[in-house]
mmCIF file of C-alpha atoms in Angstrom:
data_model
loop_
_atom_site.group_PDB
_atom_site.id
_atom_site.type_symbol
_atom_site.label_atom_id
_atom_site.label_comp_id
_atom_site.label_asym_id
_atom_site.label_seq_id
_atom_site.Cartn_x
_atom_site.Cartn_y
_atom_site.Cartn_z
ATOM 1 C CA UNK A 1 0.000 0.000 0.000
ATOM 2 C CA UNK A 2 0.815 3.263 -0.667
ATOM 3 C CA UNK A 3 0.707 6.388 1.635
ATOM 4 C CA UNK A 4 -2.284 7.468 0.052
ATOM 5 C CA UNK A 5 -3.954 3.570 0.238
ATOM 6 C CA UNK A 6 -3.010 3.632 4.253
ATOM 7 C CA UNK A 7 -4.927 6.725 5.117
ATOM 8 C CA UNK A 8 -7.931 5.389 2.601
ATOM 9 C CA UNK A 9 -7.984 2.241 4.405
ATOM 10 C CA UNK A 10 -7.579 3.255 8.176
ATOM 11 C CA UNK A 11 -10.572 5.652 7.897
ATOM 12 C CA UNK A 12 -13.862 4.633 9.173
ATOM 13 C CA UNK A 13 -15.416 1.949 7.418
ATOM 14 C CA UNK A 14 -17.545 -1.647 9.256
ATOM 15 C CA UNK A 15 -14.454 -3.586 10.377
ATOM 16 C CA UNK A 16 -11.100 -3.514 11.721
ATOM 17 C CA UNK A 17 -8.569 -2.352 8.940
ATOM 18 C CA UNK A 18 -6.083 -4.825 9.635
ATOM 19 C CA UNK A 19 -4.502 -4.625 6.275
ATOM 20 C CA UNK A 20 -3.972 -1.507 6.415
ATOM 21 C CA UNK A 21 -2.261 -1.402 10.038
ATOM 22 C CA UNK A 22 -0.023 -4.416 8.900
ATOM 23 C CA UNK A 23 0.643 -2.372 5.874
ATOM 24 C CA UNK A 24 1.689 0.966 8.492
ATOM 25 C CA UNK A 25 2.943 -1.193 10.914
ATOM 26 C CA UNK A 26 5.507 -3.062 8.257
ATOM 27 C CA UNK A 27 6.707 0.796 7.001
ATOM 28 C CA UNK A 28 6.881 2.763 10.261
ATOM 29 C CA UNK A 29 9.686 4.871 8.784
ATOM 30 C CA UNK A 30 7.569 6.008 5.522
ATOM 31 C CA UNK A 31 4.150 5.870 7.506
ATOM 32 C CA UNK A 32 5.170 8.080 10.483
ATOM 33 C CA UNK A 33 5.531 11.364 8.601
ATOM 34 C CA UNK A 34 2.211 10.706 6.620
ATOM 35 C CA UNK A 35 0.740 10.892 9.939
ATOM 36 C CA UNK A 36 2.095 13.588 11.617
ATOM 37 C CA UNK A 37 1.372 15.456 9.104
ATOM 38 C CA UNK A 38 -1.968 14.344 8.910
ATOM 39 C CA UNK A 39 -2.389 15.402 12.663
ATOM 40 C CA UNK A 40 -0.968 18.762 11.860
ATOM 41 C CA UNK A 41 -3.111 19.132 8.771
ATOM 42 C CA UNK A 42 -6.083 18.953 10.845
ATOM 43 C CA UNK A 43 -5.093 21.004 13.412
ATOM 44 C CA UNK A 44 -4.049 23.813 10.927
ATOM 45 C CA UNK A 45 -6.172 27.033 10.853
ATOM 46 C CA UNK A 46 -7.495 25.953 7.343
ATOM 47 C CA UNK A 47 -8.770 22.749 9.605
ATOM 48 C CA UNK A 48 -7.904 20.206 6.724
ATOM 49 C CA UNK A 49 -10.202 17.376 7.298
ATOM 50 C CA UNK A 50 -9.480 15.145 4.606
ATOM 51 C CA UNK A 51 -7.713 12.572 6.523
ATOM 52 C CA UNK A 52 -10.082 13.044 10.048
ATOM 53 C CA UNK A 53 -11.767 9.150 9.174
ATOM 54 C CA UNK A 54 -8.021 7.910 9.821
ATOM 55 C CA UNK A 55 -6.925 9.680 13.027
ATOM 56 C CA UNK A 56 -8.840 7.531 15.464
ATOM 57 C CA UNK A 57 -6.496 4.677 13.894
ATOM 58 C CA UNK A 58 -3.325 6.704 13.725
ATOM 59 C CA UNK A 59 -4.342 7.754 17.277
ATOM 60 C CA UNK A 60 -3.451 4.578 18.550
ATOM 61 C CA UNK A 61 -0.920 3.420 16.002
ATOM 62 C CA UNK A 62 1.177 6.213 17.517
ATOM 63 C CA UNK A 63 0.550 4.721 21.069
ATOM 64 C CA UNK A 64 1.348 1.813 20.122
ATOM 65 C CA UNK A 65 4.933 2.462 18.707
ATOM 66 C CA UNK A 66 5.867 4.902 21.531
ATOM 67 C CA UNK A 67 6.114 7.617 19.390
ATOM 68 C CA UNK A 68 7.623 10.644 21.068
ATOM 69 C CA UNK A 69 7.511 12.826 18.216
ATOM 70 C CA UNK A 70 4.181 12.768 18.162
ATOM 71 C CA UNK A 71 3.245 13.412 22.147
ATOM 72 C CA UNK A 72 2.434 17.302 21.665
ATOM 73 C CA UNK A 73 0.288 17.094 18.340
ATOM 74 C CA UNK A 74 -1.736 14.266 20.012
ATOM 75 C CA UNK A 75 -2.491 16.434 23.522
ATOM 76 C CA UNK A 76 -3.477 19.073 20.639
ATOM 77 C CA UNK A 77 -5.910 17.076 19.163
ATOM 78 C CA UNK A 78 -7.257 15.976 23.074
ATOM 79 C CA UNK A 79 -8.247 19.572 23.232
ATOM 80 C CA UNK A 80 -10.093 20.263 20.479
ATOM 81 C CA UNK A 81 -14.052 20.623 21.482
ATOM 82 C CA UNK A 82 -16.124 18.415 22.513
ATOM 83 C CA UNK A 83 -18.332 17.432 19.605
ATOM 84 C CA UNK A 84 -14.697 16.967 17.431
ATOM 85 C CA UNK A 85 -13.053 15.027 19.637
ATOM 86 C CA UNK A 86 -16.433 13.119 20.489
ATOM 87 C CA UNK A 87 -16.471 12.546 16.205
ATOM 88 C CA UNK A 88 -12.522 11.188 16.140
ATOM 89 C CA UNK A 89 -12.623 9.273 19.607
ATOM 90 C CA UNK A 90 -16.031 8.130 20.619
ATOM 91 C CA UNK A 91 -15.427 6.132 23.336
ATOM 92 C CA UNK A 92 -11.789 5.825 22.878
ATOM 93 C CA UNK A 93 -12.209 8.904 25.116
ATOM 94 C CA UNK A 94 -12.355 7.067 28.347
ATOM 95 C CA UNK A 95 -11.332 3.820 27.304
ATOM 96 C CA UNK A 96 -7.973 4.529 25.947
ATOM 97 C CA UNK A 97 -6.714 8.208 25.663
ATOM 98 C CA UNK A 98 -4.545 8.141 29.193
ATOM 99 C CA UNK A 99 -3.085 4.450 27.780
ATOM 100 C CA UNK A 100 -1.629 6.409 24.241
ATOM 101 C CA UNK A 101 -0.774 9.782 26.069
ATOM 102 C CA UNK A 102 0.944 7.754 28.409
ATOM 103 C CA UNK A 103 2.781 5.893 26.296
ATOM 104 C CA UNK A 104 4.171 8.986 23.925
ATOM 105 C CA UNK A 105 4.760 10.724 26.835
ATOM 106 C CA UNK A 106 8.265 12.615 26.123
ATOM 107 C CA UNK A 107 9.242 13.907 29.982
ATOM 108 C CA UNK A 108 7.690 16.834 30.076
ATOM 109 C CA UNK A 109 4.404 17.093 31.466
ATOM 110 C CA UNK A 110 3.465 20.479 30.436
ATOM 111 C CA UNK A 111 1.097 19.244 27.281
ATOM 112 C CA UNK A 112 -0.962 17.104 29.570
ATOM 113 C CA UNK A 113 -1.163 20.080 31.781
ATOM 114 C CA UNK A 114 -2.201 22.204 29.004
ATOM 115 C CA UNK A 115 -4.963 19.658 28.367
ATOM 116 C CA UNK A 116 -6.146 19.342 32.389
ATOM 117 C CA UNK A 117 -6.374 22.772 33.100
ATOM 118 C CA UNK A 118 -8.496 24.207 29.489
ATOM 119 C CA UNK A 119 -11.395 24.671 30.415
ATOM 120 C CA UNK A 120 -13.029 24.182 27.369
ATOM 121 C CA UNK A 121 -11.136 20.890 26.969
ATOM 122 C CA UNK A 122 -13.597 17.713 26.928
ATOM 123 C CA UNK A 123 -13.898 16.841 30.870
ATOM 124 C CA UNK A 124 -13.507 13.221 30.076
ATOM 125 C CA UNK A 125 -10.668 13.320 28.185
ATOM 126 C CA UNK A 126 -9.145 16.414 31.286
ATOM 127 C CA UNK A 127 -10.120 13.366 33.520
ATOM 128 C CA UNK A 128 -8.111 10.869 31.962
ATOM 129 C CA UNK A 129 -5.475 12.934 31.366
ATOM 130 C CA UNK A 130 -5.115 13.490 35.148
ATOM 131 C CA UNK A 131 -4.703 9.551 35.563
ATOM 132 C CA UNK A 132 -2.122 9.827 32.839
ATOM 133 C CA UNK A 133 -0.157 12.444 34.789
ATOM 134 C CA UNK A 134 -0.690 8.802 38.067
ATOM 135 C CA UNK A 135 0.892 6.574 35.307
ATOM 136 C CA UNK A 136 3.957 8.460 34.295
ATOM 137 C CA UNK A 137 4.770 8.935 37.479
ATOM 138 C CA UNK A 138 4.182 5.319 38.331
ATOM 139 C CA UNK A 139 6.968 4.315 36.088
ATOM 140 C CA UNK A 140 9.201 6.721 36.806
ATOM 141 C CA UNK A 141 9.315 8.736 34.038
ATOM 142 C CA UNK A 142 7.958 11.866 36.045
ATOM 143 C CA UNK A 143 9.377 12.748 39.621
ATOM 144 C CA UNK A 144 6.733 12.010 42.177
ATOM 145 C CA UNK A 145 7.202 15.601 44.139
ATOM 146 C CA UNK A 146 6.593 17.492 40.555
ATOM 147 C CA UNK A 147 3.046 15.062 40.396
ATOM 148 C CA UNK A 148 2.154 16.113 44.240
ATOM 149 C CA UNK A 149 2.677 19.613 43.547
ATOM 150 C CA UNK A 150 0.906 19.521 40.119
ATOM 151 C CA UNK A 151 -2.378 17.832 41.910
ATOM 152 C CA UNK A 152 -2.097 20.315 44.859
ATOM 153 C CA UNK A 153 -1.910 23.507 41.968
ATOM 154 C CA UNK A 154 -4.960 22.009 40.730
ATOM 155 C CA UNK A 155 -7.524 22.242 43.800
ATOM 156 C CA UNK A 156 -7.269 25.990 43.355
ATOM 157 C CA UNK A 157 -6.743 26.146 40.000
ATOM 158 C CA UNK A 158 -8.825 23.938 38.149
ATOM 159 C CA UNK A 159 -11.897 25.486 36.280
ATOM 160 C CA UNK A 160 -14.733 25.055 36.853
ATOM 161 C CA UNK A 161 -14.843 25.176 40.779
ATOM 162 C CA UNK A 162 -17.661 22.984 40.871
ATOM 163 C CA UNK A 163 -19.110 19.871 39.626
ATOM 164 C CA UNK A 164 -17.121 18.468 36.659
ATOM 165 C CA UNK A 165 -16.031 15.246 35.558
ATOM 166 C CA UNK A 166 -12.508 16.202 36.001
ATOM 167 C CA UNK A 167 -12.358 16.042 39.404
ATOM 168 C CA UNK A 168 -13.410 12.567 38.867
ATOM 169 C CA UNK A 169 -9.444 11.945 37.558
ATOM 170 C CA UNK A 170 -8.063 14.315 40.005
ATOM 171 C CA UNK A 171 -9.253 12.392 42.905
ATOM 172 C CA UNK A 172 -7.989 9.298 40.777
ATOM 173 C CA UNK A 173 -4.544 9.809 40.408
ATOM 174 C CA UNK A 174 -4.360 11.053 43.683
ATOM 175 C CA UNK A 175 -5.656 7.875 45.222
ATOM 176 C CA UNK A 176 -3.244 6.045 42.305
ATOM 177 C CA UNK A 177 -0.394 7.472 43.623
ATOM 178 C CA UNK A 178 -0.893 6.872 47.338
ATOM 179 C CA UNK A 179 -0.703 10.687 47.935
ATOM 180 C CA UNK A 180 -2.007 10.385 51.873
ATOM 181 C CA UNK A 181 -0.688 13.654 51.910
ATOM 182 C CA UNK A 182 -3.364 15.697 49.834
ATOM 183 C CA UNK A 183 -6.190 13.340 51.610
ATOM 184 C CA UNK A 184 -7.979 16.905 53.107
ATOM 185 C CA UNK A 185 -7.904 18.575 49.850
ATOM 186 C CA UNK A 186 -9.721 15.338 48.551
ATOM 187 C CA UNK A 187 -12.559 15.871 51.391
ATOM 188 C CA UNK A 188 -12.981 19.421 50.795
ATOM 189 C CA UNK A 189 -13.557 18.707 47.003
ATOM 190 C CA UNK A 190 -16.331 15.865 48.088
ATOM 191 C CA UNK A 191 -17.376 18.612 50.477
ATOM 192 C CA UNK A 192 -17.810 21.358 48.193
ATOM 193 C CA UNK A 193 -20.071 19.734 45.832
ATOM 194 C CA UNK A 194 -17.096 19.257 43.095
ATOM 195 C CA UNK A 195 -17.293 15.370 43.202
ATOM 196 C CA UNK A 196 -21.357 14.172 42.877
ATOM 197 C CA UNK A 197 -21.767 11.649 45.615
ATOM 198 C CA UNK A 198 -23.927 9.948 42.444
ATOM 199 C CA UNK A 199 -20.615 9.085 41.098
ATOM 200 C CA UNK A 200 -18.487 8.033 44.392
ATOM 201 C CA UNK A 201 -18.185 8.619 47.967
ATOM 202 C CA UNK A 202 -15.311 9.612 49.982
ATOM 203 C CA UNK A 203 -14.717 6.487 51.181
ATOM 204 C CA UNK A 204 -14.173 4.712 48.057
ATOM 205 C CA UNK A 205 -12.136 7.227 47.392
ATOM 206 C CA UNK A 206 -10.040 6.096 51.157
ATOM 207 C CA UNK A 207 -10.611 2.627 49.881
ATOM 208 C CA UNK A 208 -8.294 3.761 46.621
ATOM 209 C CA UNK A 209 -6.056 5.361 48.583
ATOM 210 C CA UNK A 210 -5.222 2.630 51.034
ATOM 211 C CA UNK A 211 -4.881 -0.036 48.641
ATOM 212 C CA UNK A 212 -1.894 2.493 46.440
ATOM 213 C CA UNK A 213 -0.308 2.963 49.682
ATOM 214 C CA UNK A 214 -0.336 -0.763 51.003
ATOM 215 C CA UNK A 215 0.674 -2.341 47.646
ATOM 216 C CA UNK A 216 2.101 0.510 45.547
ATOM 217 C CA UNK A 217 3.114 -2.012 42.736
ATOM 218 C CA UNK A 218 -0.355 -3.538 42.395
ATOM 219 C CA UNK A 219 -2.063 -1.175 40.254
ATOM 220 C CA UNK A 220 -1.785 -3.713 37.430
ATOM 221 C CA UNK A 221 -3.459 -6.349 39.318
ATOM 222 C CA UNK A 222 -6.092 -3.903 40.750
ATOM 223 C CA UNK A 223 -7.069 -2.210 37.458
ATOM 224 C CA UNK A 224 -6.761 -5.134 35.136
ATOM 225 C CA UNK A 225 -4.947 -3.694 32.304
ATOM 226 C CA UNK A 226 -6.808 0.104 32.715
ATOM 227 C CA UNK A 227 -3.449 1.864 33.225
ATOM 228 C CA UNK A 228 -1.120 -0.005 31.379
ATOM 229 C CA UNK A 229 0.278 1.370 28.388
ATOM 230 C CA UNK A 230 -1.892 0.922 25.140
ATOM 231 C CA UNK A 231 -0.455 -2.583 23.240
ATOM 232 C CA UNK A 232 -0.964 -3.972 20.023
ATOM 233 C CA UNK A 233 -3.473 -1.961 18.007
ATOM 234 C CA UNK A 234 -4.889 -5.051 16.147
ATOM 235 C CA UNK A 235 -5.080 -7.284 19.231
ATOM 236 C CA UNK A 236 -6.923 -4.855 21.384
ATOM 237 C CA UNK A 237 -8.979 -3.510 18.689
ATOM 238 C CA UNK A 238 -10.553 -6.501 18.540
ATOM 239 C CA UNK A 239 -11.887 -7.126 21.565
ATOM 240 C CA UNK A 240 -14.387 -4.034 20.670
ATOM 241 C CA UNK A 241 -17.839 -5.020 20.024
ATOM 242 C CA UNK A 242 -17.730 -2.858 17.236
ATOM 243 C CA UNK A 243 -14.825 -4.817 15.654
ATOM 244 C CA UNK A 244 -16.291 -8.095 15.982
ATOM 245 C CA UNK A 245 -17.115 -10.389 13.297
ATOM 246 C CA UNK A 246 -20.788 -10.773 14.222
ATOM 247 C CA UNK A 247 -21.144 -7.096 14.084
ATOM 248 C CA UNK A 248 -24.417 -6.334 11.636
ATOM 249 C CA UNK A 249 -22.845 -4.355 8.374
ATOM 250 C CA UNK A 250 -23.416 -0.178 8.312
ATOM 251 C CA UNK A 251 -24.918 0.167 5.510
ATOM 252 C CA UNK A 252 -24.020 3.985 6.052
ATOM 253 C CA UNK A 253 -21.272 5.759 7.504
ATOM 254 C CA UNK A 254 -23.976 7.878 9.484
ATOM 255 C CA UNK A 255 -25.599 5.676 10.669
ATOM 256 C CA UNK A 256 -23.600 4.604 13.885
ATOM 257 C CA UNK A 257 -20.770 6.290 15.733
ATOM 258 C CA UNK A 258 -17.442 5.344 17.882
ATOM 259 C CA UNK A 259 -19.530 5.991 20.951
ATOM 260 C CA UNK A 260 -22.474 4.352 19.977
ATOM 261 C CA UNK A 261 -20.724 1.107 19.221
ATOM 262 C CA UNK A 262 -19.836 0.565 22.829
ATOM 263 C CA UNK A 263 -20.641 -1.656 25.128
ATOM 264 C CA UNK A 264 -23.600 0.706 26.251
ATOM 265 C CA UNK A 265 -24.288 4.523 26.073
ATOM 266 C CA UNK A 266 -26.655 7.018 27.871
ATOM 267 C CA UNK A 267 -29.731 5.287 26.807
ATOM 268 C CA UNK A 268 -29.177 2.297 28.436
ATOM 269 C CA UNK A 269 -27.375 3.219 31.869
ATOM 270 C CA UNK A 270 -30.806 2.902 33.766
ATOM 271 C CA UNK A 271 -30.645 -1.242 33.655
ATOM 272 C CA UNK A 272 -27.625 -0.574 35.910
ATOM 273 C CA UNK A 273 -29.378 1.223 38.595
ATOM 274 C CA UNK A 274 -28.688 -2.278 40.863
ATOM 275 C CA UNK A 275 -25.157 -2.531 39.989
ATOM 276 C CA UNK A 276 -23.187 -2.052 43.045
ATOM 277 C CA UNK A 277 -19.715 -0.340 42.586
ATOM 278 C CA UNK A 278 -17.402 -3.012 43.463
ATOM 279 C CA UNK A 279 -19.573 -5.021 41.576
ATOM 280 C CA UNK A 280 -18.220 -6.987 38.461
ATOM 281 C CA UNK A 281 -19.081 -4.638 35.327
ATOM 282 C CA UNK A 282 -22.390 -6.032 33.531
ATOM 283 C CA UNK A 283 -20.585 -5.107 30.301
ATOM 284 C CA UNK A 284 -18.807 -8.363 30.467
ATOM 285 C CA UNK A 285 -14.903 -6.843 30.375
ATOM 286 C CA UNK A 286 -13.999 -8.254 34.061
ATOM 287 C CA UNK A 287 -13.385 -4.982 35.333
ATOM 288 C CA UNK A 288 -15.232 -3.581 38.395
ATOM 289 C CA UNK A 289 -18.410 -1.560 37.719
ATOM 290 C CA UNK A 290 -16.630 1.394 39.167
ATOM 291 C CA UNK A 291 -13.454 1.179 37.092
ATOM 292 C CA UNK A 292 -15.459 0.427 33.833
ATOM 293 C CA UNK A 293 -18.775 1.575 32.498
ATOM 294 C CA UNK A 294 -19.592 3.725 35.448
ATOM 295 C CA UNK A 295 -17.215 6.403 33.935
ATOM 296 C CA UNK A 296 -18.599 5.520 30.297
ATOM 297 C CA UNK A 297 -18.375 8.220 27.892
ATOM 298 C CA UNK A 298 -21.795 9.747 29.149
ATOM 299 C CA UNK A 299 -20.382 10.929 32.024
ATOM 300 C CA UNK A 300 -21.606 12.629 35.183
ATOM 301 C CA UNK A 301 -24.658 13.839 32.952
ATOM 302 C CA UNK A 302 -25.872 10.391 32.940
ATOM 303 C CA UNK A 303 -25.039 9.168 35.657
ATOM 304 C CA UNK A 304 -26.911 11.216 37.550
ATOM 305 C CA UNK A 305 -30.138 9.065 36.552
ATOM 306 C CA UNK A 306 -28.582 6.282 38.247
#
């Protein structure tokens, strides 16, 4: 395949475009530029959208090959608004954005800061990027005092000072990290409305906490595979309902989105109203209710009906 054939076959279409991966995957050297470039192309002023069907693929090509080169253009993209990033990502948005920014992550944190503190960036994606910040700094490739003073910074200077799904991640990656330290700045959050008690308590918040700071190296264990790096594109791919086999054809391009082709969206969260939050997720993934659909791509909005 040509550079032109890649980009043709890694926008959206009804299956996985494994040829086309293989094909990217097999030329890294050639294929990187074409999507960089791509990336930048969008992001330009003119807001070239000719390759936009390809960039949820190249999203996570990029993760996959622990691309540093392309760490700043992709926490770009994460801020673009809501309804674009909702059009490239779907539910990639809380499924898998912290994995690939993690994994590109170059040493300097200052992009994923850009992206947690814009206001206008999408809260989910500010939210994961805040777990992000946890996993860098898990692996060392961040020192832990910069990450405490970071999540201090933010209590006073995150926007909006009130409800918001970032403070969902905030409270995350502080419990992630085992930072016992920042525990009353946690409270006073919960306290001041800017956690909804609809999506968690303050004590399973304590419950995090404890269980960073008595095994700090079981994360992996604990989250089953929700902050490791992202893998192999193909292989986790296809674990997506929307990627399987038995998925009905779309007739047109339309007619289903990224989001839509999750395990559940909005329209559905009610059948979950007996799911507890330790409870084993009813999506079938093996993850805990709390640490899977219950921060779906609907967000507090939704969950508020729970």
């Amino acid at each position: 395949m040509d550079a032109a054939q890649i980009l043709d076959g890694l926008a959206f279409q009804e299956r996985l475009p494994v040829e086309a991966i293989r094909a990217a995957e097999a030329d890294r050297a050639s294929a990187l530029p074409i999507f960089l470039h791509a990336i930048e192309q969008y992001l330009s002023p003119a807001g070239d959208s000719s390759a936009q069907d390809a960039l949820f693929f190249i999203f996570h090509l990029l993760g996959e090959w622990r691309e540093k080169s392309a760490y700043r253009p992709l926490a770009r993209l994460l801020r673009r608004p809501r309804d674009d990033v909702d059009y490239l990502f779907g539910g990639a948005v809380t499924e898998t954005t912290h994995r690939v920014m993690a994994a590109v992550f170059d040493g300097d944190p200052a992009p994923l800061y850009d992206v947690i503190l814009d206001p206008k960036a999408d809260p989910s994606i500010r939210s994961r990027m805040c777990e992000a910040i946890a996993m860098v700094t898990l692996r060392g490739e961040m020192p832990r005092a910069e990450a405490v003073r970071f999540l201090r910074a933010c209590y006073f200077e995150l926007s909006p000072q009130e409800e918001c799904w970032v403070w969902q991640g905030w409270q995350s990656a502080i419990a992630l990290l085992g930072l016992a330290e920042l525990k009353p700045l946690v409270k006073q959050a919960f306290a001041r409305g800017f956690i909804s008690c609809t999506w968690l308590g303050f004590e399973h918040f304590e419950e995090d906490l404890q269980a960073a700071i008595d095994d700090p190296a079981g994360l992996p264990d604990r989250s089953r595979g929700e902050f490791s790096l992202w893998g192999n594109t193909i292989e986790e791919l296809s674990r997506w309902p929307c990627f399987s086999p038995k998925e009905p054809k779309i007739k047109e391009r339309t007619s289903m989105r990224w989001d839509e082709r999750q395990p559940w969206n909005g329209s559905a969260i009610n059948l979950f109203k007996a799911v507890g939050r330790n409870d084993p997720c009813p999506c079938g993934s093996g993850r805990k209710f709390k640490k899977c659909c219950l921060t779906a791509r609907a967000g507090p909005t939704a969950l508020q009906t729970l």
